[in-house]
């Protein structure tokens, strides 16, 4: 999570392919490119941006120069093209969710590039699943990405995770599964910290002494209820 100069907030969760030092270095590159291109896009002429990624016409049709939340999402196709064209021979890619949130209005614009669905939840359970809107980043040049948008009501929470959560295995070689995760996030919560602690406690009790096959990463953000 990082804040832009205009007060908007960038939200990113991603999972790079493979494991080890090489993958970690690529993840650092993905992270840097998203941040740099998001700032660059917001200060560029929309006409010149459209020319750069004209092959991805589904991304944003005739963007308004005032809508920096939406324009910043062009960091995803920019990053995709850089990785695919510069490092394509290495076959590295990452699933990635990038959202830009206006904390004043509660409006979130996002691209889900092949990542696990994120969930917008409230006290009643899941309101919306933020499914993929395009392919993983870095797989091939000029990939097209659709955008989505949601609105945070007061008290709403967005939770994201990597497949290290849902694909964690028990000592009996049983998967944790998305179903178990959903059952946890649909229970009442008081804060993002409480919900993440609940998932972590349940997950590591499930894993117990089984060897870890993947990293576990989660992200949660809640719009405070001021009533």
mmCIF file of C-alpha atoms in Angstrom:
data_model
loop_
_atom_site.group_PDB
_atom_site.id
_atom_site.type_symbol
_atom_site.label_atom_id
_atom_site.label_comp_id
_atom_site.label_asym_id
_atom_site.label_seq_id
_atom_site.Cartn_x
_atom_site.Cartn_y
_atom_site.Cartn_z
ATOM 1 C CA UNK A 1 0.000 0.000 0.000
ATOM 2 C CA UNK A 2 1.399 3.407 -0.918
ATOM 3 C CA UNK A 3 0.069 6.944 -1.057
ATOM 4 C CA UNK A 4 0.190 9.197 -4.118
ATOM 5 C CA UNK A 5 0.813 12.935 -3.916
ATOM 6 C CA UNK A 6 -2.847 13.647 -4.746
ATOM 7 C CA UNK A 7 -4.003 11.672 -1.687
ATOM 8 C CA UNK A 8 -5.123 8.553 -3.527
ATOM 9 C CA UNK A 9 -3.828 5.190 -2.329
ATOM 10 C CA UNK A 10 -2.261 2.439 -4.439
ATOM 11 C CA UNK A 11 -3.044 -1.156 -3.442
ATOM 12 C CA UNK A 12 -0.978 -4.026 -4.839
ATOM 13 C CA UNK A 13 -0.824 -7.736 -4.121
ATOM 14 C CA UNK A 14 1.090 -10.037 -6.442
ATOM 15 C CA UNK A 15 2.637 -13.467 -6.784
ATOM 16 C CA UNK A 16 5.653 -14.064 -9.005
ATOM 17 C CA UNK A 17 6.240 -17.410 -10.688
ATOM 18 C CA UNK A 18 8.825 -19.876 -9.410
ATOM 19 C CA UNK A 19 10.757 -19.474 -6.135
ATOM 20 C CA UNK A 20 14.159 -18.424 -4.868
ATOM 21 C CA UNK A 21 16.424 -15.400 -5.170
ATOM 22 C CA UNK A 22 15.781 -14.902 -8.887
ATOM 23 C CA UNK A 23 12.034 -14.714 -8.384
ATOM 24 C CA UNK A 24 12.484 -12.361 -5.433
ATOM 25 C CA UNK A 25 14.531 -10.000 -7.592
ATOM 26 C CA UNK A 26 11.860 -10.070 -10.285
ATOM 27 C CA UNK A 27 9.201 -9.261 -7.707
ATOM 28 C CA UNK A 28 11.235 -6.232 -6.655
ATOM 29 C CA UNK A 29 11.309 -5.186 -10.315
ATOM 30 C CA UNK A 30 7.531 -5.606 -10.690
ATOM 31 C CA UNK A 31 7.023 -3.544 -7.542
ATOM 32 C CA UNK A 32 9.241 -0.708 -8.749
ATOM 33 C CA UNK A 33 7.733 -0.632 -12.243
ATOM 34 C CA UNK A 34 4.151 -0.440 -10.971
ATOM 35 C CA UNK A 35 4.995 2.516 -8.731
ATOM 36 C CA UNK A 36 7.036 4.377 -11.344
ATOM 37 C CA UNK A 37 4.595 3.827 -14.226
ATOM 38 C CA UNK A 38 1.607 4.755 -12.047
ATOM 39 C CA UNK A 39 3.158 8.146 -11.322
ATOM 40 C CA UNK A 40 4.319 8.579 -14.915
ATOM 41 C CA UNK A 41 0.873 7.817 -16.341
ATOM 42 C CA UNK A 42 -0.820 10.357 -14.068
ATOM 43 C CA UNK A 43 1.453 13.138 -15.349
ATOM 44 C CA UNK A 44 1.365 12.199 -19.024
ATOM 45 C CA UNK A 45 -0.762 13.533 -21.841
ATOM 46 C CA UNK A 46 -3.693 11.082 -22.234
ATOM 47 C CA UNK A 47 -3.315 11.258 -26.028
ATOM 48 C CA UNK A 48 0.311 10.151 -25.830
ATOM 49 C CA UNK A 49 -0.605 7.355 -23.440
ATOM 50 C CA UNK A 50 -3.256 6.094 -25.851
ATOM 51 C CA UNK A 51 -0.657 6.054 -28.605
ATOM 52 C CA UNK A 52 1.748 4.004 -26.507
ATOM 53 C CA UNK A 53 -0.765 1.269 -25.703
ATOM 54 C CA UNK A 54 -3.152 1.586 -28.643
ATOM 55 C CA UNK A 55 -3.215 -2.228 -28.973
ATOM 56 C CA UNK A 56 -4.851 -2.412 -25.537
ATOM 57 C CA UNK A 57 -7.891 -0.391 -26.546
ATOM 58 C CA UNK A 58 -10.129 -2.177 -24.049
ATOM 59 C CA UNK A 59 -8.143 -0.797 -21.130
ATOM 60 C CA UNK A 60 -9.529 2.714 -20.860
ATOM 61 C CA UNK A 61 -11.587 4.375 -23.563
ATOM 62 C CA UNK A 62 -10.829 8.100 -23.948
ATOM 63 C CA UNK A 63 -9.613 8.666 -20.381
ATOM 64 C CA UNK A 64 -10.410 11.927 -18.687
ATOM 65 C CA UNK A 65 -7.319 13.872 -17.675
ATOM 66 C CA UNK A 66 -9.023 14.537 -14.330
ATOM 67 C CA UNK A 67 -9.498 10.850 -13.498
ATOM 68 C CA UNK A 68 -6.028 10.039 -12.245
ATOM 69 C CA UNK A 69 -7.270 6.967 -10.401
ATOM 70 C CA UNK A 70 -8.199 5.343 -13.698
ATOM 71 C CA UNK A 71 -5.206 6.633 -15.646
ATOM 72 C CA UNK A 72 -2.760 5.285 -13.063
ATOM 73 C CA UNK A 73 -3.948 1.758 -13.885
ATOM 74 C CA UNK A 74 -2.018 2.016 -17.142
ATOM 75 C CA UNK A 75 0.946 1.024 -15.004
ATOM 76 C CA UNK A 76 -0.206 -2.571 -15.517
ATOM 77 C CA UNK A 77 0.025 -2.749 -19.349
ATOM 78 C CA UNK A 78 3.200 -0.633 -19.240
ATOM 79 C CA UNK A 79 4.777 -3.081 -16.781
ATOM 80 C CA UNK A 80 3.517 -6.035 -18.805
ATOM 81 C CA UNK A 81 5.131 -4.762 -21.994
ATOM 82 C CA UNK A 82 8.421 -3.950 -20.292
ATOM 83 C CA UNK A 83 8.728 -7.404 -18.730
ATOM 84 C CA UNK A 84 7.541 -9.298 -21.805
ATOM 85 C CA UNK A 85 9.749 -7.369 -24.217
ATOM 86 C CA UNK A 86 12.863 -6.992 -22.048
ATOM 87 C CA UNK A 87 12.832 -10.239 -20.069
ATOM 88 C CA UNK A 88 10.640 -12.457 -22.217
ATOM 89 C CA UNK A 89 13.391 -15.038 -22.702
ATOM 90 C CA UNK A 90 13.433 -15.728 -18.952
ATOM 91 C CA UNK A 91 9.735 -16.636 -18.944
ATOM 92 C CA UNK A 92 9.072 -14.678 -15.764
ATOM 93 C CA UNK A 93 5.587 -13.384 -14.986
ATOM 94 C CA UNK A 94 3.464 -12.423 -12.020
ATOM 95 C CA UNK A 95 -0.208 -12.479 -11.187
ATOM 96 C CA UNK A 96 -1.020 -9.036 -9.869
ATOM 97 C CA UNK A 97 -3.856 -6.925 -8.523
ATOM 98 C CA UNK A 98 -3.423 -3.155 -8.712
ATOM 99 C CA UNK A 99 -6.081 -0.819 -7.413
ATOM 100 C CA UNK A 100 -6.211 2.938 -6.909
ATOM 101 C CA UNK A 101 -8.470 4.057 -4.075
ATOM 102 C CA UNK A 102 -9.862 7.513 -3.449
ATOM 103 C CA UNK A 103 -10.161 7.448 0.371
ATOM 104 C CA UNK A 104 -12.510 10.430 0.402
ATOM 105 C CA UNK A 105 -15.142 8.975 -1.927
ATOM 106 C CA UNK A 106 -14.486 5.270 -1.314
ATOM 107 C CA UNK A 107 -14.194 4.660 -5.052
ATOM 108 C CA UNK A 108 -11.667 2.006 -6.127
ATOM 109 C CA UNK A 109 -10.579 1.404 -9.726
ATOM 110 C CA UNK A 110 -8.610 -1.766 -10.339
ATOM 111 C CA UNK A 111 -7.058 -4.295 -12.690
ATOM 112 C CA UNK A 112 -6.771 -7.915 -11.659
ATOM 113 C CA UNK A 113 -4.033 -9.409 -13.836
ATOM 114 C CA UNK A 114 -4.617 -13.128 -13.421
ATOM 115 C CA UNK A 115 -4.536 -12.992 -9.616
ATOM 116 C CA UNK A 116 -6.723 -14.817 -7.100
ATOM 117 C CA UNK A 117 -10.081 -13.029 -6.690
ATOM 118 C CA UNK A 118 -10.181 -10.402 -3.975
ATOM 119 C CA UNK A 119 -13.329 -10.068 -1.880
ATOM 120 C CA UNK A 120 -15.274 -6.967 -0.932
ATOM 121 C CA UNK A 121 -17.081 -7.869 2.270
ATOM 122 C CA UNK A 122 -19.357 -6.318 4.861
ATOM 123 C CA UNK A 123 -21.010 -7.531 8.041
ATOM 124 C CA UNK A 124 -23.314 -9.796 5.991
ATOM 125 C CA UNK A 125 -20.541 -11.537 4.039
ATOM 126 C CA UNK A 126 -19.119 -11.270 0.526
ATOM 127 C CA UNK A 127 -20.562 -8.405 -1.513
ATOM 128 C CA UNK A 128 -18.426 -8.895 -4.609
ATOM 129 C CA UNK A 129 -15.550 -11.023 -5.892
ATOM 130 C CA UNK A 130 -12.975 -9.053 -7.870
ATOM 131 C CA UNK A 131 -12.143 -11.679 -10.498
ATOM 132 C CA UNK A 132 -9.331 -11.401 -13.082
ATOM 133 C CA UNK A 133 -9.802 -8.740 -15.756
ATOM 134 C CA UNK A 134 -6.786 -9.775 -17.844
ATOM 135 C CA UNK A 135 -3.806 -12.139 -18.014
ATOM 136 C CA UNK A 136 -0.803 -12.335 -15.710
ATOM 137 C CA UNK A 137 1.773 -9.571 -16.183
ATOM 138 C CA UNK A 138 4.771 -10.343 -18.372
ATOM 139 C CA UNK A 139 3.448 -13.347 -20.271
ATOM 140 C CA UNK A 140 3.158 -11.693 -23.689
ATOM 141 C CA UNK A 141 3.371 -8.128 -25.086
ATOM 142 C CA UNK A 142 0.379 -5.899 -25.718
ATOM 143 C CA UNK A 143 -2.025 -7.885 -23.571
ATOM 144 C CA UNK A 144 -5.407 -6.217 -23.087
ATOM 145 C CA UNK A 145 -6.669 -5.468 -19.581
ATOM 146 C CA UNK A 146 -10.171 -4.477 -18.624
ATOM 147 C CA UNK A 147 -10.754 -2.327 -15.568
ATOM 148 C CA UNK A 148 -13.227 -2.759 -12.759
ATOM 149 C CA UNK A 149 -14.520 -0.472 -10.064
ATOM 150 C CA UNK A 150 -16.168 -0.855 -6.684
ATOM 151 C CA UNK A 151 -17.381 1.521 -4.026
ATOM 152 C CA UNK A 152 -16.477 1.132 -0.361
ATOM 153 C CA UNK A 153 -19.394 1.835 1.939
ATOM 154 C CA UNK A 154 -18.500 2.654 5.533
ATOM 155 C CA UNK A 155 -17.389 -0.524 7.274
ATOM 156 C CA UNK A 156 -16.685 -2.414 4.030
ATOM 157 C CA UNK A 157 -13.429 -4.342 3.777
ATOM 158 C CA UNK A 158 -11.393 -5.574 0.817
ATOM 159 C CA UNK A 159 -9.256 -8.652 1.373
ATOM 160 C CA UNK A 160 -6.695 -10.139 -0.984
ATOM 161 C CA UNK A 161 -4.381 -13.121 -0.713
ATOM 162 C CA UNK A 162 -1.948 -15.264 -2.666
ATOM 163 C CA UNK A 163 -2.505 -18.904 -3.546
ATOM 164 C CA UNK A 164 -0.111 -19.801 -0.749
ATOM 165 C CA UNK A 165 -3.200 -19.438 1.459
ATOM 166 C CA UNK A 166 -5.725 -21.510 -0.484
ATOM 167 C CA UNK A 167 -3.183 -24.124 -1.614
ATOM 168 C CA UNK A 168 -1.563 -24.656 1.792
ATOM 169 C CA UNK A 169 -1.540 -28.342 2.750
ATOM 170 C CA UNK A 170 -2.191 -30.157 5.995
ATOM 171 C CA UNK A 171 -0.054 -33.052 7.302
ATOM 172 C CA UNK A 172 -2.657 -35.286 5.613
ATOM 173 C CA UNK A 173 -1.932 -33.508 2.275
ATOM 174 C CA UNK A 174 -5.329 -31.816 2.229
ATOM 175 C CA UNK A 175 -5.676 -28.346 0.651
ATOM 176 C CA UNK A 176 -6.882 -25.409 2.733
ATOM 177 C CA UNK A 177 -9.100 -24.356 -0.233
ATOM 178 C CA UNK A 178 -10.920 -21.174 -1.127
ATOM 179 C CA UNK A 179 -14.041 -22.544 0.562
ATOM 180 C CA UNK A 180 -12.330 -22.551 3.981
ATOM 181 C CA UNK A 181 -11.058 -19.045 3.405
ATOM 182 C CA UNK A 182 -14.509 -17.769 2.483
ATOM 183 C CA UNK A 183 -16.015 -19.338 5.596
ATOM 184 C CA UNK A 184 -13.540 -17.339 7.698
ATOM 185 C CA UNK A 185 -14.068 -13.990 5.994
ATOM 186 C CA UNK A 186 -17.846 -14.318 6.191
ATOM 187 C CA UNK A 187 -17.765 -14.384 9.993
ATOM 188 C CA UNK A 188 -18.342 -11.061 11.820
ATOM 189 C CA UNK A 189 -15.255 -8.874 12.257
ATOM 190 C CA UNK A 190 -14.351 -5.657 14.065
ATOM 191 C CA UNK A 191 -11.226 -4.692 12.143
ATOM 192 C CA UNK A 192 -8.907 -5.706 9.325
ATOM 193 C CA UNK A 193 -6.284 -6.762 11.854
ATOM 194 C CA UNK A 194 -8.748 -9.037 13.618
ATOM 195 C CA UNK A 195 -9.796 -10.707 10.371
ATOM 196 C CA UNK A 196 -6.212 -11.275 9.215
ATOM 197 C CA UNK A 197 -5.281 -12.719 12.617
ATOM 198 C CA UNK A 198 -8.267 -15.060 12.424
ATOM 199 C CA UNK A 199 -7.224 -16.354 9.010
ATOM 200 C CA UNK A 200 -3.575 -16.683 10.041
ATOM 201 C CA UNK A 201 -4.435 -18.618 13.199
ATOM 202 C CA UNK A 202 -6.725 -21.007 11.344
ATOM 203 C CA UNK A 203 -4.304 -21.443 8.433
ATOM 204 C CA UNK A 204 -1.227 -22.278 10.495
ATOM 205 C CA UNK A 205 -3.206 -24.607 12.734
ATOM 206 C CA UNK A 206 -4.299 -26.363 9.533
ATOM 207 C CA UNK A 207 -0.708 -26.567 8.211
ATOM 208 C CA UNK A 208 0.610 -27.714 11.588
ATOM 209 C CA UNK A 209 3.832 -29.657 10.991
ATOM 210 C CA UNK A 210 3.396 -30.004 7.231
ATOM 211 C CA UNK A 211 6.221 -28.483 5.133
ATOM 212 C CA UNK A 212 5.521 -25.047 3.670
ATOM 213 C CA UNK A 213 5.140 -25.213 -0.093
ATOM 214 C CA UNK A 214 4.632 -21.501 -0.771
ATOM 215 C CA UNK A 215 4.647 -18.087 0.854
ATOM 216 C CA UNK A 216 1.545 -16.720 2.545
ATOM 217 C CA UNK A 217 0.617 -13.119 1.770
ATOM 218 C CA UNK A 218 -2.592 -11.258 2.623
ATOM 219 C CA UNK A 219 -3.817 -7.690 2.248
ATOM 220 C CA UNK A 220 -6.847 -6.107 3.909
ATOM 221 C CA UNK A 221 -8.166 -2.559 3.844
ATOM 222 C CA UNK A 222 -11.308 -1.264 5.545
ATOM 223 C CA UNK A 223 -13.232 1.979 5.214
ATOM 224 C CA UNK A 224 -13.770 3.220 8.727
ATOM 225 C CA UNK A 225 -17.329 3.522 9.976
ATOM 226 C CA UNK A 226 -17.596 7.060 11.337
ATOM 227 C CA UNK A 227 -21.102 6.656 12.733
#
